[in-house]
Amino acid sequence: MKLEGNVWKYGDNIDTDVIIPARYLNTTDAKTLAAHCMEDIDQVFAKEVKPGDVIVGGRNFGCGSSREHAPISIKGAGVSCIIAESFARIFFRNAINIGLPILESPEAAQDAQKGDPMTVDLAAGTITNQRTGKVYHASPYSPVVLAIIQAGGLVPYARNILGITS
Amino acid sequence: MGKTLAEKIIAAHAEETSEVSAGDLVTVKTDVVMANDVTAAIAIESFRAMGVGEVFSSERIMLVPSHFTPNKDIKSAEQARTLTLFTEEQALSHRFQVGRSGIEHVVLPERGLVLPGDLVVGGDSHTCTYGAVGAFATGMGSTDIAFAMATGKTWLKVPETMKFVYHGERQPWVYGKDLILRTIGEITVDGALYRSMEFTGPVIAQLPMSERLTMTNMVIEAGGKCGFMPFDETTKTYVDARANRPYTPYFADEDATYVSVHEFDVTGMEPQVACPYSPDNVHPISQIKPEKIDQVFIGSCTNGRFEDFAIVADILQKTGREFDPNVRVMIIPGSQAVYLNILREGWIELFTIAGAAVSTSTCGPCLGGHMGILAGEEACVSTSNRNFRGRMGHRDARVFLANPAVATASAIMGRLAHPDEL
Ligand code: SF4
């Protein structure tokens, strides 16, 4: 699958409290959450993000709480994937589980600038920065993570392994 | 080859193998699966979407409303109601209703529901707290929790382990909170990313359970997957008074493999404070500008236990002082059991006369939920675990994380203060 969009660039240790502040956690609705995504560090993001856009973060992206609302709000905003130098553990699992593509590539993340057009080939694990023409290889997924991605998230994965068809 | 605590407990729960090492991917059985009002709401939706009718065990699933409860608004009420209905529908044996429970990370250890050697997954990042009693406990998101509720299993990567050894003599007013803040300050917020943290050494051996729980609580603030306190007489006394089922203590091998060993000499160490906007922006209190504050929050799953409020009561009784009238002081016990105990000690009267607002148990202001939200220009000293931007209210509000003694001294002085200044 090929993803295409422009970069929204953020720094290190972007925590789940800034991705989606706790004051909005009394709902699970993706659209409502998306409307407040990133608002404490970037008031334009939720208004101007375009379907397909890519979030690029530094180290430890998604640190802090276990709220699945964080990747849900990002996915709800139309973001096609997140690229970062590294991800916080719970956020990584949550994103994979809900089917939000997430790629670790320190070089791609460091080189990217706000607005850069990016192409991501998920099957090949490659990231292309169209401004510079540079191609990067993301860290490969572990077998379980790959199986969850291929199933389309943890819910369909669970249904498959439990043999639930109804 | 020696094994770490994480390796031993994961191996004991692994499906297809009896020995694991850091880096292995394994499917494990879970002993306890927990979620709160924020995470259970989505977990229940995902559980339904998986098409499974019944949870794997009605005794081992704990749904604890804590964040926006007592329900702060209609949406929160609807959300909390999904937990109540699910608890009834699945006939879960442990019920955690407002007025009878509190914050999950205070309530579960306090009732002996998480025990040494358990493998616990919780829909809350501070699930790592239970490592203080010797459980492998880690936070996950809602869909992972739904999977565990359905199957009694989860997948894990066996973490590498970092060892933290504390020597020396603790000064007065220095607690487990200060040790963990200092540690996070040193290794930073991603210093233990994906890793297990084992705490040990003569200083740890002397810590009461309450302070051990404070330390493992903040493992996630260094990015850690789980943390452990050694099982000793202190653990045994605490657990035996509470456990209703057998448990297995584990001990790390002498020759276990650690990715790093960090030694701390605590002699001469001052109380530590994490300044805005990160739990690793840690400085000794004497090196921080004694800035004026608007609010003090004493509570949370980090420092909301009986012993924490004993510190507050002791300072008020010894000094005969009241809180600064310009400071809003929120005192919120971590559980209703703690509430009752401090009530019986006469401390609710003491705190109220000193000028505090004492409330029923809730996470409340810790996550900027309710019961003490901060305005943009305001500063707050809090005994909780996070001071990210927007965490306790307005994005510009400034939160200083400290131990209960520093919080009390600051509440009395109206500014960041060392308890010795009183
Ligand atoms: S007290 Fe704060 S950190 Fe602890 S569970 Fe509640 S919101 Fe989370």
Coordinates of C-alpha atoms and ligand atoms in Angstrom, one line a residue:
Chain A
M1 CA 0.0 0.0 0.0
K2 CA 1.3 3.5 -0.9
L3 CA 0.7 6.5 1.3
E4 CA 1.2 10.1 0.2
G5 CA 1.0 13.3 2.1
N6 CA 2.8 16.3 3.5
V7 CA 4.8 16.4 6.7
W8 CA 3.7 17.9 10.0
K9 CA 6.9 18.0 12.0
Y10 CA 7.2 17.7 15.8
G11 CA 10.1 17.3 18.3
D12 CA 11.1 14.7 20.9
N13 CA 8.9 13.2 23.6
I14 CA 5.6 14.2 22.1
D15 CA 3.3 13.0 24.9
T16 CA -0.2 11.7 24.8
D17 CA -1.4 14.7 26.9
V18 CA -0.5 17.0 24.0
I19 CA -1.7 14.6 21.3
I20 CA -5.1 14.5 22.9
P21 CA -5.6 16.3 26.3
A22 CA -7.3 14.4 29.0
R23 CA -10.1 16.9 29.2
Y24 CA -11.5 15.3 26.0
L25 CA -11.3 11.7 27.2
N26 CA -14.9 11.5 28.2
T27 CA -15.7 10.6 24.6
T28 CA -14.5 7.8 22.3
D29 CA -15.7 9.5 19.1
A30 CA -12.9 9.7 16.6
K31 CA -14.2 12.9 14.9
T32 CA -14.6 14.8 18.2
L33 CA -11.2 13.6 19.3
A34 CA -9.6 14.6 16.0
A35 CA -10.9 18.1 16.3
H36 CA -8.7 18.6 19.4
C37 CA -5.7 16.6 18.2
M38 CA -2.3 18.3 19.0
E39 CA -4.1 21.5 20.1
D40 CA -1.9 22.2 23.1
I41 CA 1.2 22.4 21.0
D42 CA -0.1 23.3 17.5
Q43 CA -3.4 25.1 17.2
V44 CA -3.4 24.9 13.3
F45 CA -2.9 21.2 13.0
A46 CA -6.5 20.0 13.5
K47 CA -7.8 22.8 11.2
E48 CA -5.4 22.4 8.4
V49 CA -4.4 18.7 8.3
K50 CA -5.2 17.1 4.9
P51 CA -6.2 13.5 4.4
G52 CA -3.0 11.5 3.8
D53 CA -0.7 13.9 5.7
V54 CA 2.2 12.4 7.6
I55 CA 3.2 13.2 11.2
V56 CA 7.0 13.1 11.8
G57 CA 8.2 13.0 15.4
G58 CA 11.5 12.7 17.2
R59 CA 12.4 10.3 19.9
N60 CA 9.9 8.6 22.2
F61 CA 6.8 9.7 20.2
G62 CA 3.6 9.1 22.2
C63 CA 5.0 8.8 25.6
G64 CA 2.8 9.1 28.7
S65 CA -0.6 7.6 29.2
S66 CA -2.0 4.4 27.7
R67 CA -5.0 6.3 26.1
E68 CA -5.9 4.7 22.7
H69 CA -7.6 8.0 22.1
A70 CA -4.2 9.4 21.0
P71 CA -3.7 7.3 17.9
I72 CA -7.5 7.3 17.3
S73 CA -7.5 11.1 17.2
I74 CA -4.5 11.1 14.8
K75 CA -6.2 8.6 12.6
G76 CA -9.5 10.4 12.8
A77 CA -7.7 13.6 11.6
G78 CA -6.9 11.8 8.4
V79 CA -3.2 11.2 9.0
S80 CA -2.0 8.3 6.9
C81 CA 1.1 7.4 9.0
I82 CA 3.5 8.5 11.7
I83 CA 7.3 8.4 11.2
A84 CA 9.5 8.9 14.2
E85 CA 13.0 8.3 15.5
S86 CA 11.5 6.1 18.2
F87 CA 8.1 5.4 19.7
A88 CA 6.9 5.0 23.3
R89 CA 5.9 1.3 23.8
I90 CA 2.2 1.6 24.6
F91 CA 1.6 4.1 21.8
F92 CA 3.3 1.8 19.3
R93 CA 1.1 -1.1 20.2
N94 CA -2.1 1.1 20.2
A95 CA -1.4 2.5 16.8
I96 CA -0.7 -1.0 15.3
N97 CA -3.8 -2.4 17.1
I98 CA -6.1 0.2 15.6
G99 CA -4.5 0.0 12.1
L100 CA -2.6 3.3 12.1
P101 CA 0.6 2.7 10.2
I102 CA 3.7 3.7 12.2
L103 CA 7.3 3.6 11.1
E104 CA 10.5 4.0 12.9
S105 CA 13.3 5.6 10.9
P106 CA 15.7 8.0 12.7
E107 CA 17.2 9.3 9.5
A108 CA 13.9 9.9 7.7
A109 CA 12.5 11.7 10.8
Q110 CA 15.6 13.9 11.2
D111 CA 15.8 14.9 7.6
A112 CA 12.1 15.7 7.2
Q113 CA 10.9 19.3 7.3
K114 CA 7.5 20.7 7.7
G115 CA 5.5 20.5 4.5
D116 CA 7.8 17.9 2.8
P117 CA 5.9 15.7 0.4
M118 CA 6.4 12.1 1.5
T119 CA 5.6 8.7 0.0
V120 CA 5.5 5.6 2.1
D121 CA 5.4 2.1 0.7
L122 CA 4.2 0.0 3.6
A123 CA 4.8 -3.4 2.0
A124 CA 8.4 -2.5 1.2
G125 CA 8.9 -0.5 4.4
T126 CA 10.4 2.4 2.4
I127 CA 9.9 6.1 3.0
T128 CA 10.6 8.6 0.2
N129 CA 11.1 12.3 0.8
Q130 CA 10.0 13.8 -2.5
R131 CA 11.6 17.1 -1.8
T132 CA 15.1 15.6 -1.5
G133 CA 14.5 12.4 -3.4
K134 CA 16.1 10.4 -0.6
V135 CA 14.7 6.9 0.2
Y136 CA 14.8 5.4 3.7
H137 CA 14.2 2.0 5.1
A138 CA 12.1 1.8 8.2
S139 CA 13.0 -0.7 11.0
P140 CA 11.3 -4.0 10.2
Y141 CA 8.3 -5.2 12.3
S142 CA 8.4 -8.2 14.6
P143 CA 6.4 -11.2 13.4
V144 CA 3.4 -10.7 15.7
V145 CA 3.2 -7.0 14.8
L146 CA 3.3 -7.9 11.1
A147 CA 0.5 -10.5 11.6
I148 CA -1.6 -7.8 13.3
I149 CA -1.0 -5.3 10.6
Q150 CA -1.8 -7.9 7.9
A151 CA -5.0 -8.7 9.6
G152 CA -6.0 -5.0 9.6
G153 CA -5.6 -4.5 13.4
L154 CA -6.0 -6.4 16.6
V155 CA -9.8 -6.8 16.5
P156 CA -9.7 -8.7 13.1
Y157 CA -6.6 -10.5 14.2
A158 CA -8.3 -11.7 17.3
R159 CA -11.4 -12.8 15.3
N160 CA -9.1 -14.8 13.0
I161 CA -7.2 -16.6 15.7
L162 CA -10.4 -17.3 17.7
G163 CA -12.1 -18.5 14.6
I164 CA -15.0 -16.1 15.0
T165 CA -16.8 -15.4 11.7
S166 CA -20.2 -14.0 12.9
Chain B
M1 CA 22.7 -18.1 32.6
G2 CA 21.0 -16.1 35.4
K3 CA 17.6 -14.5 34.9
T4 CA 16.1 -11.2 35.7
L5 CA 12.7 -10.8 37.4
A6 CA 11.0 -9.9 34.2
E7 CA 12.5 -13.0 32.5
K8 CA 11.4 -15.3 35.3
I9 CA 7.9 -14.1 35.6
I10 CA 7.3 -14.0 31.9
A11 CA 8.8 -17.5 31.5
A12 CA 6.4 -18.8 34.2
H13 CA 3.4 -17.5 32.2
A14 CA 4.7 -18.3 28.7
E15 CA 2.6 -20.6 26.6
E16 CA 5.1 -22.7 24.6
T17 CA 8.3 -22.4 26.5
S18 CA 9.7 -22.6 30.0
E19 CA 12.7 -20.3 29.6
V20 CA 12.9 -16.9 28.0
S21 CA 15.5 -14.2 27.5
A22 CA 15.4 -10.5 26.7
G23 CA 14.3 -9.9 23.1
D24 CA 12.1 -13.1 22.9
L25 CA 8.5 -12.6 21.7
V26 CA 6.1 -14.7 23.7
T27 CA 2.4 -15.3 24.3
V28 CA 1.7 -15.2 28.0
K29 CA -1.2 -16.0 30.3
T30 CA -2.5 -13.0 32.3
D31 CA -3.4 -13.3 36.0
V32 CA -5.2 -9.9 36.2
V33 CA -6.6 -7.6 33.6
M34 CA -7.5 -4.1 34.6
A35 CA -9.0 -1.0 33.0
N36 CA -10.4 2.3 34.2
D37 CA -13.4 4.5 33.1
V38 CA -11.4 6.1 30.3
T39 CA -9.8 2.9 28.8
A40 CA -12.5 0.4 29.6
A41 CA -15.0 2.3 27.5
I42 CA -13.0 1.6 24.3
A43 CA -11.9 -1.9 25.6
I44 CA -15.5 -2.9 25.9
E45 CA -16.3 -1.7 22.4
S46 CA -13.3 -3.6 21.0
F47 CA -14.3 -6.7 23.1
R48 CA -17.7 -6.7 21.4
A49 CA -16.2 -6.1 18.0
M50 CA -14.1 -9.2 18.6
G51 CA -17.3 -11.2 18.8
V52 CA -16.5 -12.9 22.0
G53 CA -19.4 -13.5 24.4
E54 CA -17.7 -14.0 27.7
V55 CA -14.6 -12.8 29.4
F56 CA -11.9 -15.4 30.2
S57 CA -12.4 -15.1 33.9
S58 CA -15.0 -13.2 35.9
E59 CA -12.6 -13.1 38.9
R60 CA -9.6 -11.7 37.3
I61 CA -11.0 -8.7 35.4
M62 CA -11.1 -5.4 37.4
L63 CA -12.8 -2.4 35.9
V64 CA -12.1 0.6 38.2
P65 CA -13.8 3.9 37.6
S66 CA -11.3 6.5 38.8
H67 CA -10.5 9.3 36.3
F68 CA -13.7 11.3 35.8
T69 CA -15.6 9.8 38.8
P70 CA -17.7 10.7 40.7
N71 CA -19.1 11.5 37.3
K72 CA -18.1 15.0 36.4
D73 CA -20.5 15.5 33.5
I74 CA -23.0 13.6 31.4
K75 CA -20.4 12.2 28.9
S76 CA -18.4 10.9 31.9
A77 CA -21.5 9.4 33.4
E78 CA -22.3 7.6 30.2
Q79 CA -18.8 6.3 30.0
A80 CA -18.7 5.1 33.6
R81 CA -22.1 3.4 33.1
T82 CA -20.6 1.2 30.4
L83 CA -18.3 -0.3 33.1
T84 CA -21.2 -0.8 35.5
L85 CA -23.3 -2.5 32.9
F86 CA -20.4 -4.7 31.7
T87 CA -19.5 -5.6 35.3
E88 CA -23.1 -6.8 35.8
E89 CA -23.4 -8.5 32.4
Q90 CA -20.2 -10.5 32.9
A91 CA -20.9 -11.0 36.6
L92 CA -17.5 -9.8 37.5
S93 CA -16.8 -10.7 41.1
H94 CA -14.8 -7.6 42.0
R95 CA -16.8 -4.5 41.9
F96 CA -15.4 -1.0 42.2
Q97 CA -18.1 1.5 42.7
V98 CA -17.6 5.1 43.7
G99 CA -17.6 5.4 47.4
R100 CA -16.1 1.9 47.8
S101 CA -13.0 2.0 45.7
G102 CA -10.6 4.7 44.4
I103 CA -7.7 5.0 42.1
E104 CA -6.9 1.5 40.6
H105 CA -3.2 1.6 41.5
V106 CA -3.9 2.4 45.1
V107 CA -6.9 0.0 45.4
L108 CA -5.6 -3.2 43.7
P109 CA -2.4 -3.5 45.9
E110 CA -4.3 -2.4 49.0
R111 CA -6.8 -5.2 48.6
G112 CA -4.3 -7.9 47.7
L113 CA -5.7 -8.3 44.2
V114 CA -2.3 -8.1 42.6
L115 CA 0.3 -10.4 44.1
P116 CA 4.0 -11.4 43.8
G117 CA 4.7 -13.4 40.7
D118 CA 1.5 -12.3 38.9
L119 CA 1.4 -11.2 35.3
V120 CA -0.8 -8.1 35.1
V121 CA -1.9 -6.1 32.2
G122 CA -3.8 -2.9 32.7
G123 CA -5.4 -0.3 30.6
D124 CA -3.5 2.5 32.3
S125 CA 0.1 3.4 31.9
H126 CA 0.8 3.4 35.6
T127 CA -0.1 -0.3 35.9
C128 CA 3.7 -0.7 36.4
T129 CA 3.0 0.3 40.0
Y130 CA 2.3 -3.3 41.0
G131 CA 6.0 -4.2 40.5
A132 CA 6.4 -3.0 44.1
V133 CA 4.7 -6.1 45.3
G134 CA 6.7 -8.3 42.8
A135 CA 4.2 -8.6 39.9
F136 CA 5.2 -8.2 36.3
A137 CA 2.7 -5.4 35.5
T138 CA 2.6 -3.3 32.4
G139 CA 0.3 -0.8 30.8
M140 CA -1.4 -1.3 27.5
G141 CA -4.1 0.4 25.4
S142 CA -7.8 -0.6 25.3
T143 CA -7.7 -3.0 22.3
D144 CA -4.9 -5.0 23.9
I145 CA -6.9 -5.1 27.1
A146 CA -10.0 -6.3 25.1
F147 CA -7.8 -9.1 23.7
A148 CA -6.7 -10.0 27.2
M149 CA -10.2 -9.9 28.6
A150 CA -11.4 -12.2 25.8
T151 CA -8.5 -14.7 25.9
G152 CA -6.7 -14.3 29.2
K153 CA -3.6 -13.9 27.1
T154 CA -1.4 -11.2 25.5
W155 CA 1.9 -11.1 23.5
L156 CA 5.0 -9.5 24.9
K157 CA 8.6 -8.9 24.0
V158 CA 10.7 -9.9 27.0
P159 CA 12.3 -6.6 28.1
E160 CA 16.0 -6.0 28.8
T161 CA 16.6 -4.9 32.4
M162 CA 18.3 -2.0 33.9
K163 CA 19.4 -2.2 37.6
F164 CA 19.3 0.7 40.0
V165 CA 21.1 0.5 43.3
Y166 CA 20.7 3.0 46.1
H167 CA 23.3 3.3 48.9
G168 CA 23.9 5.8 51.7
E169 CA 21.9 7.6 54.3
R170 CA 18.6 9.3 53.4
Q171 CA 18.3 12.8 54.8
P172 CA 15.0 13.9 56.5
W173 CA 12.3 14.9 54.0
V174 CA 13.8 12.6 51.3
Y175 CA 11.4 9.8 50.2
G176 CA 11.0 7.2 47.5
K177 CA 9.5 10.0 45.4
D178 CA 12.8 11.9 45.5
L179 CA 14.8 8.8 44.6
I180 CA 12.6 8.1 41.5
L181 CA 12.5 11.8 40.5
R182 CA 16.3 11.9 40.7
T183 CA 16.6 8.6 38.7
I184 CA 14.3 9.9 35.9
G185 CA 16.2 13.2 35.9
E186 CA 19.3 11.2 35.3
I187 CA 18.2 8.7 32.7
T188 CA 15.5 11.0 31.1
V189 CA 12.0 10.2 29.9
D190 CA 13.1 7.6 27.4
G191 CA 16.0 6.3 29.4
A192 CA 14.2 3.0 30.1
L193 CA 12.2 2.8 27.0
Y194 CA 10.9 -0.8 26.5
R195 CA 12.9 -1.9 29.5
S196 CA 12.4 -3.3 32.9
M197 CA 13.8 -1.4 35.9
E198 CA 14.9 -3.4 39.0
F199 CA 15.4 -1.3 42.1
T200 CA 17.6 -2.6 44.9
G201 CA 20.2 -1.7 47.5
P202 CA 20.3 -0.9 51.2
V203 CA 18.1 2.2 50.8
I204 CA 15.4 0.3 49.1
A205 CA 15.5 -2.4 51.8
Q206 CA 14.5 0.3 54.3
L207 CA 11.6 1.7 52.3
P208 CA 8.1 1.0 53.4
M209 CA 5.6 -0.4 50.8
S210 CA 4.0 3.0 50.3
E211 CA 7.3 4.5 49.0
R212 CA 8.1 1.5 47.0
L213 CA 4.7 1.9 45.2
T214 CA 5.6 5.5 44.6
M215 CA 8.8 4.5 42.9
T216 CA 7.5 1.7 40.6
N217 CA 4.5 4.0 39.8
M218 CA 6.9 6.3 38.0
V219 CA 8.7 3.7 35.9
I220 CA 6.6 4.7 32.9
E221 CA 7.9 8.3 33.3
A222 CA 11.3 6.9 32.2
G223 CA 9.5 5.0 29.4
G224 CA 9.9 1.7 31.3
K225 CA 7.7 -1.3 30.5
C226 CA 7.7 -2.6 34.1
G227 CA 9.6 -2.1 37.4
F228 CA 10.4 -4.3 40.4
M229 CA 11.1 -4.0 44.0
P230 CA 12.8 -7.0 45.6
F231 CA 10.6 -9.3 47.6
D232 CA 11.5 -9.2 51.2
E233 CA 10.0 -9.2 54.7
T234 CA 8.4 -5.8 54.1
T235 CA 6.6 -7.2 51.0
K236 CA 5.7 -10.4 52.7
T237 CA 4.1 -8.7 55.7
Y238 CA 2.1 -6.3 53.4
V239 CA 1.0 -9.1 51.0
D240 CA 0.2 -11.7 53.6
A241 CA -2.2 -9.3 55.4
R242 CA -4.2 -9.0 52.1
A243 CA -3.8 -12.0 49.8
N244 CA -6.8 -14.3 49.3
R245 CA -5.0 -16.7 46.9
P246 CA -1.5 -18.3 46.9
Y247 CA 1.3 -16.4 45.3
T248 CA 4.9 -17.1 44.2
P249 CA 7.7 -14.7 45.0
Y250 CA 10.6 -14.5 42.4
F251 CA 14.1 -13.3 43.0
A252 CA 16.5 -12.0 40.4
D253 CA 19.6 -14.2 39.9
E254 CA 23.0 -12.9 41.0
D255 CA 24.3 -13.5 37.6
A256 CA 21.3 -12.1 35.7
T257 CA 22.1 -10.0 32.6
Y258 CA 21.5 -6.3 32.9
V259 CA 21.9 -3.8 30.1
S260 CA 23.2 -1.2 32.6
V261 CA 23.7 -0.8 36.3
H262 CA 23.1 2.6 37.9
E263 CA 24.4 3.4 41.4
F264 CA 23.2 6.3 43.5
D265 CA 24.6 7.5 46.7
V266 CA 21.7 9.3 48.4
T267 CA 23.8 10.7 51.2
G268 CA 23.3 14.5 51.2
M269 CA 20.6 14.3 48.6
E270 CA 17.9 17.0 48.9
P271 CA 14.2 16.7 48.1
Q272 CA 13.9 16.7 44.3
V273 CA 11.4 18.7 42.2
A274 CA 10.5 18.1 38.5
C275 CA 9.9 21.4 36.9
P276 CA 7.6 22.2 33.9
Y277 CA 7.1 20.6 31.5
S278 CA 8.7 17.2 31.9
P279 CA 9.1 14.7 34.7
D280 CA 12.9 14.5 33.8
N281 CA 13.4 18.3 34.3
V282 CA 14.5 17.5 37.9
H283 CA 16.5 19.7 40.2
P284 CA 17.3 19.7 43.9
I285 CA 14.8 22.0 45.6
S286 CA 17.5 24.5 46.8
Q287 CA 18.4 25.2 43.1
I288 CA 14.9 26.2 42.1
K289 CA 13.6 29.7 42.2
P290 CA 11.0 29.7 45.1
E291 CA 8.2 30.9 42.9
K292 CA 4.8 31.8 44.1
I293 CA 2.1 29.1 43.6
D294 CA -1.6 29.1 43.2
Q295 CA -2.5 25.5 44.0
V296 CA -1.2 22.4 45.7
F297 CA -2.4 18.9 45.0
I298 CA -1.7 16.1 47.4
G299 CA -3.0 12.8 46.2
S300 CA -2.9 10.6 43.0
C301 CA -1.7 7.0 42.5
T302 CA 1.9 8.2 43.2
N303 CA 1.4 9.8 46.6
G304 CA -2.2 9.2 47.7
R305 CA -1.6 6.6 50.4
F306 CA -2.0 6.7 54.1
E307 CA 1.7 7.3 54.8
D308 CA 1.7 10.3 52.4
F309 CA -1.1 12.0 54.4
A310 CA 0.7 11.1 57.6
I311 CA 3.6 13.3 56.4
V312 CA 1.1 16.2 55.8
A313 CA -0.5 15.7 59.2
D314 CA 2.8 15.5 61.0
I315 CA 4.0 18.8 59.5
L316 CA 0.8 20.6 60.4
Q317 CA 0.7 19.2 63.9
K318 CA 4.4 20.0 64.6
T319 CA 4.4 23.5 63.2
G320 CA 0.8 24.5 64.2
R321 CA 0.7 26.3 60.9
E322 CA -2.1 26.7 58.4
F323 CA -2.0 26.7 54.6
D324 CA -1.4 30.1 52.9
P325 CA -4.9 31.6 52.3
N326 CA -3.9 32.4 48.7
V327 CA -3.3 28.8 47.8
R328 CA -5.9 26.3 46.9
V329 CA -4.9 23.1 48.6
M330 CA -6.6 20.0 47.2
I331 CA -6.1 16.9 49.4
I332 CA -7.5 13.8 47.7
P333 CA -7.0 10.3 49.2
G334 CA -6.1 7.6 46.7
S335 CA -8.8 5.2 47.9
Q336 CA -11.8 5.2 50.1
A337 CA -9.9 2.9 52.5
V338 CA -7.3 5.6 52.8
Y339 CA -10.0 8.2 53.3
L340 CA -11.6 6.3 56.1
N341 CA -8.2 5.8 57.8
I342 CA -7.3 9.4 57.7
L343 CA -10.8 10.3 58.9
R344 CA -10.3 8.1 61.9
E345 CA -7.0 9.7 62.7
G346 CA -8.7 13.1 62.8
W347 CA -6.7 14.4 59.9
I348 CA -9.6 15.4 57.7
E349 CA -10.5 17.9 60.5
L350 CA -6.9 18.9 60.7
F351 CA -6.5 19.5 57.0
T352 CA -9.8 21.3 56.7
I353 CA -9.0 23.6 59.6
A354 CA -5.6 24.3 57.9
G355 CA -7.6 25.4 54.9
A356 CA -7.5 22.4 52.5
A357 CA -10.4 21.1 50.4
V358 CA -10.5 17.4 51.1
S359 CA -12.4 15.3 48.7
T360 CA -13.5 11.7 48.1
S361 CA -11.1 9.6 46.1
T362 CA -10.6 10.3 42.4
C363 CA -7.7 11.0 40.0
G364 CA -9.4 14.4 39.6
P365 CA -6.8 17.1 39.0
C366 CA -3.9 14.8 38.3
L367 CA -5.0 14.5 34.7
G368 CA -6.8 17.8 34.5
G369 CA -10.1 16.0 34.7
H370 CA -11.9 17.9 37.5
M371 CA -11.5 18.9 41.1
G372 CA -8.8 21.5 40.6
I373 CA -8.1 22.5 37.0
L374 CA -5.4 25.1 36.5
A375 CA -5.7 28.5 34.7
G376 CA -3.1 29.6 32.2
E377 CA -1.0 31.8 34.4
E378 CA -1.1 29.4 37.4
A379 CA 1.6 27.4 39.1
C380 CA 0.9 24.2 41.1
V381 CA 3.0 21.9 43.3
S382 CA 1.6 18.4 42.8
T383 CA 2.5 15.0 44.3
S384 CA 1.4 13.3 41.1
N385 CA 3.6 11.9 38.4
R386 CA 3.3 14.1 35.2
N387 CA 3.7 17.7 34.5
F388 CA 3.4 17.7 30.7
R389 CA 1.9 20.8 29.0
G390 CA -1.8 20.8 29.6
R391 CA -1.7 17.9 32.0
M392 CA -3.6 19.6 34.8
G393 CA -5.5 22.2 32.9
H394 CA -4.4 25.1 30.7
R395 CA -1.5 24.5 28.3
D396 CA 0.5 27.3 30.0
A397 CA -0.1 26.2 33.6
R398 CA 3.1 25.2 35.3
V399 CA 3.2 22.0 37.4
F400 CA 6.1 21.2 39.8
L401 CA 6.2 17.5 40.9
A402 CA 7.4 16.9 44.5
N403 CA 7.0 14.7 47.5
P404 CA 4.2 15.3 50.1
A405 CA 6.5 17.2 52.6
V406 CA 7.6 19.7 49.9
A407 CA 4.0 20.0 48.8
T408 CA 2.9 20.7 52.4
A409 CA 5.7 23.2 53.0
S410 CA 4.8 25.0 49.8
A411 CA 1.1 25.1 50.6
I412 CA 2.0 26.7 54.0
M413 CA 4.5 29.2 52.5
G414 CA 2.5 30.0 49.3
R415 CA 5.6 29.3 47.2
L416 CA 7.9 26.4 46.5
A417 CA 9.5 25.7 49.8
H418 CA 11.7 23.2 51.6
P419 CA 10.1 21.7 54.8
D420 CA 13.1 22.9 56.8
E421 CA 12.0 26.5 56.1
L422 CA 9.0 26.1 58.4
Ligands
SF4_1 S1 -4.0 9.4 39.6 FE1 -3.2 10.4 37.7 S2 -1.6 9.1 37.0 FE2 -2.7 7.9 38.5 S3 -4.2 6.7 37.4 FE3 -5.2 8.6 38.0 S4 -4.9 10.0 36.2 FE4 -3.4 8.3 36.0

